[in-house]
Coordinates of C-alpha atoms (C1' of nucleotides) in Angstrom, one line a residue:
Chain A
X11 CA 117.5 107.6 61.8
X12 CA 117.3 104.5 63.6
X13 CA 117.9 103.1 67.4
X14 CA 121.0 101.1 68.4
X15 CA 120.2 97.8 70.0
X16 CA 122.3 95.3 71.3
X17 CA 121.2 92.3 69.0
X18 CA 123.3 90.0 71.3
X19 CA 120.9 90.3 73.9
X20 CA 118.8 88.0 72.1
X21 CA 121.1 85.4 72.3
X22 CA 120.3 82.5 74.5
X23 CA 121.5 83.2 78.3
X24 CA 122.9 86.4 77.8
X25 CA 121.1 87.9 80.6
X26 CA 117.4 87.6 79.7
X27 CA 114.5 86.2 81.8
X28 CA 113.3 83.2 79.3
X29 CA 109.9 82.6 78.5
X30 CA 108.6 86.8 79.1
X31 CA 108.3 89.7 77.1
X32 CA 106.9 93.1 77.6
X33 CA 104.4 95.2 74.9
X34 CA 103.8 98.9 75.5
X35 CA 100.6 100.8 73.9
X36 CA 101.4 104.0 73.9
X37 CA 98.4 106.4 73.3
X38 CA 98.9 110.1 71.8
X39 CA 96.1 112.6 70.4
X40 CA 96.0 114.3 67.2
X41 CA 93.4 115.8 64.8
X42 CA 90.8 114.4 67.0
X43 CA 91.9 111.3 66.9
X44 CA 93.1 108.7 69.7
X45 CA 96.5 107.1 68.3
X46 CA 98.5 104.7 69.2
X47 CA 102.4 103.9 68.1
X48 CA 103.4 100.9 66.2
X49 CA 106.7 99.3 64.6
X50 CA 106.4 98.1 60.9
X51 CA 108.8 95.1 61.5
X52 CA 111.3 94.4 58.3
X53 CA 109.8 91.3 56.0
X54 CA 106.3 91.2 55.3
X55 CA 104.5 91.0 58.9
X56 CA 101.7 92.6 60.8
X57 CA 102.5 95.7 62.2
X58 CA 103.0 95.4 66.3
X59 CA 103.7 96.8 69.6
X60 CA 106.9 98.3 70.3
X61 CA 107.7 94.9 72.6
X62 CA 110.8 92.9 74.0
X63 CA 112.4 91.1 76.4
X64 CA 113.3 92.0 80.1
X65 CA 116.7 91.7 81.3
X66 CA 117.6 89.5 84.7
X67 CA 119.0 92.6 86.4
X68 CA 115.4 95.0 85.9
X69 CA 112.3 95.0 87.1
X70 CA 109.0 94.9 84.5
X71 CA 108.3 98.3 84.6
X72 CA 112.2 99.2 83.8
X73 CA 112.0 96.6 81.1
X74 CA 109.2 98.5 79.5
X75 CA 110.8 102.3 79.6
X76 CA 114.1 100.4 78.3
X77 CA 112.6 98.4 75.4
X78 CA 110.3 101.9 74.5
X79 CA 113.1 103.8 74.4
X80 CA 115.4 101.2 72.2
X81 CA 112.5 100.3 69.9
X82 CA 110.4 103.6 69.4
X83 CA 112.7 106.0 70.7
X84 CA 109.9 106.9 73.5
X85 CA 111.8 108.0 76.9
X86 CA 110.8 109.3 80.2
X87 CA 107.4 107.9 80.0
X88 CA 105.3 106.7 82.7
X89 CA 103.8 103.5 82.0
X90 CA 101.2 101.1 83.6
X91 CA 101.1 97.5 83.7
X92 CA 97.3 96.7 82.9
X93 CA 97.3 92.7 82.2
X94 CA 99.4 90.0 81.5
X95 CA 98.8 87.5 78.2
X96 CA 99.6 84.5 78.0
X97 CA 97.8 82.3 75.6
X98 CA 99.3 79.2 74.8
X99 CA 99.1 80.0 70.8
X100 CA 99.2 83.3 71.3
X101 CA 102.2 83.5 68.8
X102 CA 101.8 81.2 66.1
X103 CA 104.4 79.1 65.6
X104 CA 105.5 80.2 61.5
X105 CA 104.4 83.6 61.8
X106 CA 107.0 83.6 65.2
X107 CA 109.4 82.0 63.6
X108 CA 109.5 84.0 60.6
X109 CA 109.5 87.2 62.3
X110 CA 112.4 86.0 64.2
X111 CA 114.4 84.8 61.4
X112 CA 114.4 88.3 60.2
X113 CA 116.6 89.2 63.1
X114 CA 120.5 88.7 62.0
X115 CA 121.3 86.3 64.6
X116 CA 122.0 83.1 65.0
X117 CA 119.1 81.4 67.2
X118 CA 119.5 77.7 68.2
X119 CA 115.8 76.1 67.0
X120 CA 115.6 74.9 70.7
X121 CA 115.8 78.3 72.0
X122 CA 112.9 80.1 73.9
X123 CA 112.7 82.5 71.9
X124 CA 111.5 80.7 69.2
X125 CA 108.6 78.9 71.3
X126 CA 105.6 80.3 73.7
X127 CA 105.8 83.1 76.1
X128 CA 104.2 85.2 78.4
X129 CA 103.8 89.1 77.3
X130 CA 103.5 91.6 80.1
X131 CA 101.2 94.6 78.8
X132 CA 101.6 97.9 80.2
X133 CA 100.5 100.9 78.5
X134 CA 100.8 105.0 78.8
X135 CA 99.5 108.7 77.2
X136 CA 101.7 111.0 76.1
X137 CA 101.9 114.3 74.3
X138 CA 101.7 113.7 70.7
X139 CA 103.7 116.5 69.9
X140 CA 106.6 116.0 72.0
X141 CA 107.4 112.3 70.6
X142 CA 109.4 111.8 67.9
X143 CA 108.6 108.1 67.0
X144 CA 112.2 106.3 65.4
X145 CA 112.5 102.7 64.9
X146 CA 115.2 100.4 65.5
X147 CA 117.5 98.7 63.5
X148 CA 114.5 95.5 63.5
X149 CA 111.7 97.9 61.9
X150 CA 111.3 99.4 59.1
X151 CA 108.9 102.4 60.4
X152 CA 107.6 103.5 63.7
X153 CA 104.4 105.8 63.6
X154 CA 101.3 106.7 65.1
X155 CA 98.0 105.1 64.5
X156 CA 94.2 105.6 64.6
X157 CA 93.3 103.4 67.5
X158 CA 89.8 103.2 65.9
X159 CA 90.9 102.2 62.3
X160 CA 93.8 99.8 63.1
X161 CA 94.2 97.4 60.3
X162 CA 95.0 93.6 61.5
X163 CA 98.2 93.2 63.7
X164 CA 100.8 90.9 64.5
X165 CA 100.5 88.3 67.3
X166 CA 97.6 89.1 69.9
X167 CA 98.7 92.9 69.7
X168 CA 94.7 93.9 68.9
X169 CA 93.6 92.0 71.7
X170 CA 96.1 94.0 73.8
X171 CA 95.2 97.6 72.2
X172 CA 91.6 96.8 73.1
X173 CA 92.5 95.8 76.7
X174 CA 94.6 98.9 77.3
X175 CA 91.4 101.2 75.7
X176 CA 89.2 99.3 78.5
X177 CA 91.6 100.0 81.1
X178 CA 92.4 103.7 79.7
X179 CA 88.4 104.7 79.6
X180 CA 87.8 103.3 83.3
X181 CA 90.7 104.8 84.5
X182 CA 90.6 108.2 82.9
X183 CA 87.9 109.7 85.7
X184 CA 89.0 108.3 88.8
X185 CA 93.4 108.8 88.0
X186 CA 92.2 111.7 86.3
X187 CA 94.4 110.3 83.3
X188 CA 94.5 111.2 79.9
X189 CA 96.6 114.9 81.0
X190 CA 99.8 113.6 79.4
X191 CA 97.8 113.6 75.7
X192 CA 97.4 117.2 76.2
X193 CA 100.1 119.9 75.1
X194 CA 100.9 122.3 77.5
X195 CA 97.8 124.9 77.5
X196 CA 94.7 124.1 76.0
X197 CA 90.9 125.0 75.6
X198 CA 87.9 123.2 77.2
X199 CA 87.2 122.1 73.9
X200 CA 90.4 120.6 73.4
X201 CA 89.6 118.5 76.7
X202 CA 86.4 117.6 76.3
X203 CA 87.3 116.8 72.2
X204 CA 89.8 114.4 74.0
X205 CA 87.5 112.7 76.5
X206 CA 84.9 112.2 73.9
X207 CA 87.4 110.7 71.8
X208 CA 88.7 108.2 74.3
X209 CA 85.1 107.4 75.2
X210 CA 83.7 107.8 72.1
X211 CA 80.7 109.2 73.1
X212 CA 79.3 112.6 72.6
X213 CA 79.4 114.4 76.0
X214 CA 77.3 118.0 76.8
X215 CA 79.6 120.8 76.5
X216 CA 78.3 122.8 79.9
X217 CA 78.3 119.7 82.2
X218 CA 81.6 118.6 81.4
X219 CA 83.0 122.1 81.5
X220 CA 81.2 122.4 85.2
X221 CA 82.7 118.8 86.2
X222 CA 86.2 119.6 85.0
X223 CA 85.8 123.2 86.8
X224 CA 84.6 121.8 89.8
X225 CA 87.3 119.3 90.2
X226 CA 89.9 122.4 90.8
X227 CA 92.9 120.9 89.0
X228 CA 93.2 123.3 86.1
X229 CA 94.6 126.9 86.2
X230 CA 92.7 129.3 83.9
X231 CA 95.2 131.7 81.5
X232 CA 94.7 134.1 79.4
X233 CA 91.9 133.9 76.2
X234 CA 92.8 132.6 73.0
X235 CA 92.3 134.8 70.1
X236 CA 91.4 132.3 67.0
X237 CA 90.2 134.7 64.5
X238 CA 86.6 133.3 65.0
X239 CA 83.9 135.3 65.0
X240 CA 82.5 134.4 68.6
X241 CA 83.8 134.5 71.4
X242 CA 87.3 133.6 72.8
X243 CA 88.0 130.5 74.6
X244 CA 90.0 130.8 77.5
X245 CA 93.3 128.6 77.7
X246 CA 93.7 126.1 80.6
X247 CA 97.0 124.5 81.8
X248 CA 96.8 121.9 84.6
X249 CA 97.8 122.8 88.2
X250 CA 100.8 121.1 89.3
Chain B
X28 CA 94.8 63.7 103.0
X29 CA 96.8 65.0 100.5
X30 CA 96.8 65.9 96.9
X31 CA 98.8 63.7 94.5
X32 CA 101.1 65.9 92.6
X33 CA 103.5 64.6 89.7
X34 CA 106.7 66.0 91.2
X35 CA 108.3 65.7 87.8
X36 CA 107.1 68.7 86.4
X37 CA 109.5 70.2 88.7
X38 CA 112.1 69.0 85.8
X39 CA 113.9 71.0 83.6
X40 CA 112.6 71.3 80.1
X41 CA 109.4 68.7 80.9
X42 CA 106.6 70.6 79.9
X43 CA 107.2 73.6 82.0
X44 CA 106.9 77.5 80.9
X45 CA 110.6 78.8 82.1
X46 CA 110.6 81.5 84.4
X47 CA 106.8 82.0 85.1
X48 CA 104.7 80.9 88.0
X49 CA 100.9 81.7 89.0
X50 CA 99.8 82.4 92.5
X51 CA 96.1 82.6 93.5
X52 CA 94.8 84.5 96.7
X53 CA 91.7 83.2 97.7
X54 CA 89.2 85.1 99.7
X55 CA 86.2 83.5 102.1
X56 CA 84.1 84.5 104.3
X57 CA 83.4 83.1 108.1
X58 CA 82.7 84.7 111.3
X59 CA 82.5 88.1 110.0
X60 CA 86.6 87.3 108.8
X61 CA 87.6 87.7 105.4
X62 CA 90.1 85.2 104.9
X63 CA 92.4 84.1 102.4
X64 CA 93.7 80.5 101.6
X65 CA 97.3 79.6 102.8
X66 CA 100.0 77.1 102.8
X67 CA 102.1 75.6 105.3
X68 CA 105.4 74.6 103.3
X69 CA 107.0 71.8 104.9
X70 CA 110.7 73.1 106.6
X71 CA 110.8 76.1 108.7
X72 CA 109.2 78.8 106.0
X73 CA 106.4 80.9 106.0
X74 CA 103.2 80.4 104.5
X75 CA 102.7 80.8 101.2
X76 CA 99.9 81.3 98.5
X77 CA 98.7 78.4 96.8
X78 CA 101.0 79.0 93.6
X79 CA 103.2 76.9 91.0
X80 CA 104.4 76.8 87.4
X81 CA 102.5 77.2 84.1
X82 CA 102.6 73.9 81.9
X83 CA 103.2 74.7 77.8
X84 CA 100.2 73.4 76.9
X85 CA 98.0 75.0 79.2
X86 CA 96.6 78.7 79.2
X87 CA 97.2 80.6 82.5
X88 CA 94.1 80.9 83.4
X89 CA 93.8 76.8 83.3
X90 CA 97.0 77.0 84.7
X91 CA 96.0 78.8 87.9
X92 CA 92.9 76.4 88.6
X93 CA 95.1 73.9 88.0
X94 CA 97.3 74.8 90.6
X95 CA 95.2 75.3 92.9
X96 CA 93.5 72.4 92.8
X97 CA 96.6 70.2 93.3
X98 CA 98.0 72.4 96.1
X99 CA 95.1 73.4 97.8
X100 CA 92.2 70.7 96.7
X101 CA 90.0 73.4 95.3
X102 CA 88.5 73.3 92.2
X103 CA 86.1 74.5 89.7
X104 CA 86.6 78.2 91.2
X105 CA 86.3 81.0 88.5
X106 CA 89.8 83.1 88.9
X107 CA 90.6 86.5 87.9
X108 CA 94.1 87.8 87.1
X109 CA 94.9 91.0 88.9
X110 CA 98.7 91.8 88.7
X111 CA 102.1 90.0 88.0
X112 CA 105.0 90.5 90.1
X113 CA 108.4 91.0 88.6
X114 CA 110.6 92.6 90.9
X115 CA 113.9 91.3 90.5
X116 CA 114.5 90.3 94.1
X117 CA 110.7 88.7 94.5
X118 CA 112.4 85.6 95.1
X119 CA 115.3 86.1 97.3
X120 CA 117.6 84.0 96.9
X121 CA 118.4 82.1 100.0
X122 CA 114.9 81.5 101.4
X123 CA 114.3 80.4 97.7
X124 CA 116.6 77.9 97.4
X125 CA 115.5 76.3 100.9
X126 CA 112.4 76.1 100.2
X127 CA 113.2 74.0 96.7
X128 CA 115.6 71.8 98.5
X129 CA 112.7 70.7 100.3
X130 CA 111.5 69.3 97.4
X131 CA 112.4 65.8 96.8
X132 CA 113.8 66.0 93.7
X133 CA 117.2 66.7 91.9
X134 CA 117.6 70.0 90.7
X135 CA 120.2 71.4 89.0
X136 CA 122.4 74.5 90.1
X137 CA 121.7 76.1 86.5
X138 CA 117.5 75.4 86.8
X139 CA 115.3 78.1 86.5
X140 CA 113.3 77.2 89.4
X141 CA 116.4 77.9 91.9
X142 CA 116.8 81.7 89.6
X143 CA 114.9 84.9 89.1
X144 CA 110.8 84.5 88.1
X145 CA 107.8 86.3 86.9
X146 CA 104.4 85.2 88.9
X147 CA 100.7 86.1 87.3
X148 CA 98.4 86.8 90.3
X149 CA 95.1 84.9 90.5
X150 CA 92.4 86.1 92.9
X151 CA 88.9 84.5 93.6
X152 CA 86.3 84.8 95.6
X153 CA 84.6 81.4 97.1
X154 CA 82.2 80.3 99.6
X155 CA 84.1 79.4 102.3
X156 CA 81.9 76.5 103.8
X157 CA 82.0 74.7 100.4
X158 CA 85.8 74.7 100.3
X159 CA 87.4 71.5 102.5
X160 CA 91.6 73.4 101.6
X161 CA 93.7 70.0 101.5
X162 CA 97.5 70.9 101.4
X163 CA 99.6 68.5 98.9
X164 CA 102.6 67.1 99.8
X165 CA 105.1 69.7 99.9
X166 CA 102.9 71.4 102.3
X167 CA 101.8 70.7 106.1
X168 CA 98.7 72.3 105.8
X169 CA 96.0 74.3 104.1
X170 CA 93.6 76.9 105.8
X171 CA 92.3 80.1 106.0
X172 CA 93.2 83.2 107.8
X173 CA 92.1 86.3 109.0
X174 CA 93.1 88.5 105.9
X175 CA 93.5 91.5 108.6
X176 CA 95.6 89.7 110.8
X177 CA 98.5 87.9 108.3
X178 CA 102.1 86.9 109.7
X179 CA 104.7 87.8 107.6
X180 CA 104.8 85.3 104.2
X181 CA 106.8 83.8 101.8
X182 CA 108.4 85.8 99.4
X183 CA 106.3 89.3 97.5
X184 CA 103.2 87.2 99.1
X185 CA 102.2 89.8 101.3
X186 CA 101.8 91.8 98.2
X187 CA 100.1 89.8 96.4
X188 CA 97.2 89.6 98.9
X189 CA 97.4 93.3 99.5
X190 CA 96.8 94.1 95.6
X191 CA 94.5 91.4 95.6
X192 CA 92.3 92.8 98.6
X193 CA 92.9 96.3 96.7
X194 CA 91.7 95.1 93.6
X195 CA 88.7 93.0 95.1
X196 CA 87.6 96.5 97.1
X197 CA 87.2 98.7 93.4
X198 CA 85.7 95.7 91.9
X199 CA 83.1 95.3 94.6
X200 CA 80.0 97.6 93.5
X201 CA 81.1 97.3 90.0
X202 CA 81.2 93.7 89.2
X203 CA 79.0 92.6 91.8
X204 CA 81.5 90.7 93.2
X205 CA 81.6 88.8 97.0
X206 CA 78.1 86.7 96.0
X207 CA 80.3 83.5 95.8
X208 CA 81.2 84.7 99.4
X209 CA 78.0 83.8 101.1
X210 CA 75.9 80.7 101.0
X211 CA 73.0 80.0 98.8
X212 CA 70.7 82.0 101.0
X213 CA 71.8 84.9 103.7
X214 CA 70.0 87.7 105.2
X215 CA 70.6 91.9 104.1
X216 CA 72.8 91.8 107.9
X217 CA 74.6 89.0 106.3
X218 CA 75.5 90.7 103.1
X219 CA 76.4 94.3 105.0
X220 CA 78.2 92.3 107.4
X221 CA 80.6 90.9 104.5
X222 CA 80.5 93.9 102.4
X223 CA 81.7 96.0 105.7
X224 CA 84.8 93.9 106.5
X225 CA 86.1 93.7 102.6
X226 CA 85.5 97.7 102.5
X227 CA 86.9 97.8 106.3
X228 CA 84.3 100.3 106.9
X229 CA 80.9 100.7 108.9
X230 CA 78.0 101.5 106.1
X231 CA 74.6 102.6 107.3
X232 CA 72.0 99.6 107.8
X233 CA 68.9 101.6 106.0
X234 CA 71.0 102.6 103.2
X235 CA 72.7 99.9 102.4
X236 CA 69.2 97.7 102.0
X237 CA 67.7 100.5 99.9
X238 CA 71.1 99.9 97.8
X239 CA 71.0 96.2 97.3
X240 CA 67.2 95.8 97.0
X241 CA 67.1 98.4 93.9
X242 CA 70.0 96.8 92.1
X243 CA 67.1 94.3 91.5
X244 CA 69.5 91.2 91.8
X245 CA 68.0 89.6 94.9
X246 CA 65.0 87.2 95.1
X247 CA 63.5 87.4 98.8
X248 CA 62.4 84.0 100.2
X249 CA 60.8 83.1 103.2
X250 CA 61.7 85.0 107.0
X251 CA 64.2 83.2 109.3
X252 CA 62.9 83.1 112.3
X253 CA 65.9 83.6 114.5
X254 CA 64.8 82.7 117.9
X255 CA 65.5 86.1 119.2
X256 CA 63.3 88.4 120.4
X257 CA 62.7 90.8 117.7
X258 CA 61.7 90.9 114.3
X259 CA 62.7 88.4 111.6
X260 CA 64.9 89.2 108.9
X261 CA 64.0 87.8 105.2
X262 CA 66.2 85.5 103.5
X263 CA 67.7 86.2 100.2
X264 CA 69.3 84.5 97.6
X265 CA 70.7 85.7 93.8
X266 CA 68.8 85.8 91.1
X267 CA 70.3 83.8 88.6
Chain C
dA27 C1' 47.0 89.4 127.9
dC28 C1' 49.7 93.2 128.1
dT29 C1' 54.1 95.6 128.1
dT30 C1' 58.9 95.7 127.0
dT31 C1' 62.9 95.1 123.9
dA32 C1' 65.8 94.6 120.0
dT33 C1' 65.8 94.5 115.3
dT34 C1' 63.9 94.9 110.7
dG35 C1' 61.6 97.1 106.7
dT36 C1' 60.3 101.2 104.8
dA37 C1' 59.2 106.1 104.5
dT38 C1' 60.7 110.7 104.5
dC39 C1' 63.5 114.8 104.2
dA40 C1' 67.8 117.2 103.2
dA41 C1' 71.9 117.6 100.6
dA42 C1' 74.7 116.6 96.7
dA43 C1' 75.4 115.2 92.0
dT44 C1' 73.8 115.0 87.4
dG45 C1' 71.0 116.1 83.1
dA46 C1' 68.9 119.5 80.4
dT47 C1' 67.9 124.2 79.0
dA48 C1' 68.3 129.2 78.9
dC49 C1' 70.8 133.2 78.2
dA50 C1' 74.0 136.9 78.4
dA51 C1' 78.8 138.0 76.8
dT52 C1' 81.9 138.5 73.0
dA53 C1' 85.1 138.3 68.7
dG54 C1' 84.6 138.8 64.6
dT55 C1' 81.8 139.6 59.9
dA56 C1' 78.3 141.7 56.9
Chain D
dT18 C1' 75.0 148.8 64.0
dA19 C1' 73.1 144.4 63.4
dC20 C1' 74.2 139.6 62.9
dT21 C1' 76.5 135.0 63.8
dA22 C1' 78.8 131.4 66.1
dT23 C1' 80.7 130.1 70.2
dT24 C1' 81.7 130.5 75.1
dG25 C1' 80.9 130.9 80.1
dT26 C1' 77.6 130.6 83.6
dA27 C1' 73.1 130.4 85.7
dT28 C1' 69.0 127.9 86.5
dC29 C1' 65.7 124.3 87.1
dA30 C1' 64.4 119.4 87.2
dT31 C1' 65.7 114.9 88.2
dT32 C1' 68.3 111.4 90.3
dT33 C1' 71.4 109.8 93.8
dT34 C1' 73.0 109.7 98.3
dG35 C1' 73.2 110.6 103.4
dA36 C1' 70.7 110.9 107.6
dT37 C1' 66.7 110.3 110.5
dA38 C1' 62.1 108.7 111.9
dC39 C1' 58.9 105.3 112.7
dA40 C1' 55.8 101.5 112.4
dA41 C1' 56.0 96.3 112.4
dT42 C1' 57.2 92.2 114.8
dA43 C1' 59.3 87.9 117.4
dA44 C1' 60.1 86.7 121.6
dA45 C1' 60.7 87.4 126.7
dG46 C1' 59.1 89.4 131.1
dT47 C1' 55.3 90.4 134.1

DNA sequence: ACTTTATTGTATCAAAATGATACAATAGTA
DNA sequence: TACTATTGTATCATTTTGATACAATAAAGT
């Protein structure tokens, strides 16, 4: 199943703001590992960010939720601008090219799509399980991703995955970030499996369960029964 | 004096990055005033940050010193991209176009320039006695101002300084950031002092000095010898 | 020369945060 | 009933931070 998208909105002066794009790295969590959703464009290029251009009428931040939602079938999401790139060669002239002649449309070889622009990166977390990655009609797949075991990508898309890591791990006490990559209830294990992940770096299992405790954001439910021999965990849900 | 500035990058399609523009907010340091670089725009508008358009062969990082040198007169000042602004409406239209037509050269109806445009905050930090701010010509003048004490600006400027002062205050401790605030050597009152009126809050004189002095970055030089009657304060400089 | 004054550098103590270890409780298995 | 693996919590040491005390000192006043 694939997104509709209005193909004429790449058209020249049809209502884009020349020379900018938006990239979104989204982050999910699965099996212990910190993911992250890209498009597999049609042809033979690099996988990339679900990216595109922003329309005269929105802001940046609408631009992003919009292309998400046309390209990776992501909505409701909310994301975080955390830098802007804008490299003079940051996409190579043939590989550009070629990934745009793969679009069906007629672009004039003048037109600023086909040259240098400026890529605003903003990134997000999100439940794993409650995204339901779909490409558009441009990509071929869109799937999630071990952030740590990302083979090469198109553009300066690496360079922005790392960036939005940085960001995410010195973010993730103070905004108390990384809830959205949770589902619903969870253990303490299930937390601190998450933070190590993001920080990859072993953490001590009664510290962190005292910090989190002590910070008064999560409601304790009921024990979950896993069949184990030891004892139960309890479940957790975060206070609203 | 004034900076020369080749007014013909102004012109369509000479070089210029469509619909992108850099601003920088510069921060000093005098009379126990943090205060940020500003321009007088000739015409009736209101000051402005240093700020101007990225050329295609330059990154935006170049492109912001750049910039800043030509408007302002400073140079060889290490920036740091904080933000970019994209609302919509950042540049409203009318005081927009006013200020353009100030500009002595011919612009079409249809330019970029007069529309809708993405700018990539700069911010810096810089010692405010080795900065001489020389406006170019599309300005009246260049100087520094109270940051706590602004008039209204031009456009999303107000912003701008706001995120940058934001961004400047969680980067403080961190990044060790405000040394290229003071002069070459500076007592611990001088330091507190600054650190006080970026953080906008009083910090306790014995504490503080503990602080700095086991960060281990200081090299203490000889006692200034004030004049008044009490004991002399040591001199400090960075370690390099 | 001695006292006074304002300020500086450092020590000290209490309180809070963090790191590391110990241990009892418990859900299942042998 | 003993055993095992894991969980929740307590405890103690260490480090960091906040607050106060105090001796040292450069100059002025007497």
């Amino acid at each position: 199943m694939q997104n509709k998208i209005d193909l004429t909105i790449f058209r020249h002066g049809t209502g884009l703001l020349p020379s900018v794009s938006v990239d979104c790295v989204i982050f999910g969590f699965h099996d212990s590992q910190l993911k992250v959703l890209l498009l597999q464009p049609k042809g033979s290029c690099n996988k990339m960010l679900p990216g595109g251009f922003v329309q005269l009428s929105e802001s940046l931040n609408e631009a992003a939720q919009r292309v998400l939602q046309e390209r990776a079938g992501v909505k409701e999401i909310y994301l975080e601008q955390f830098y802007t790139f804008g490299a003079p060669n940051r996409t190579d002239d043939t590989i550009h090219k070629r990934y745009f002649n793969t679009i069906p449309i007629d672009l004039d070889e003048n037109d600023w799509i086909l040259k240098r622009f400026v890529s605003i990166g903003y990134y997000a977390l999100t439940d794993f399980t409650k995204v339901k990655p779909t490409p558009d009609v441009l990509s071929d797949s869109c799937d999630w991703y071990d952030v740590y075991q990302l083979s090469e990508l198109a553009f300066d898309h690496q360079e922005m995955v790392e960036r939005a890591l940085k960001t995410l791990r010195s973010k993730l006490d103070s905004d108390l970030v990384g809830f959205n990559l949770l589902p619903e209830v969870f253990t303490m294990q299930d937390l601190q499996n998450l933070y190590e992940t993001i920080l990859n770096e072993a953490l001590l299992r009664t510290n962190f369960q005292r910090k989190i405790l002590n910070l008064n954001i999560l409601e304790r439910l009921e024990k979950k029964m896993t069949g184990a021999a030891n004892k139960a965990p309890y479940l957790y849900k975060f206070k609203k």
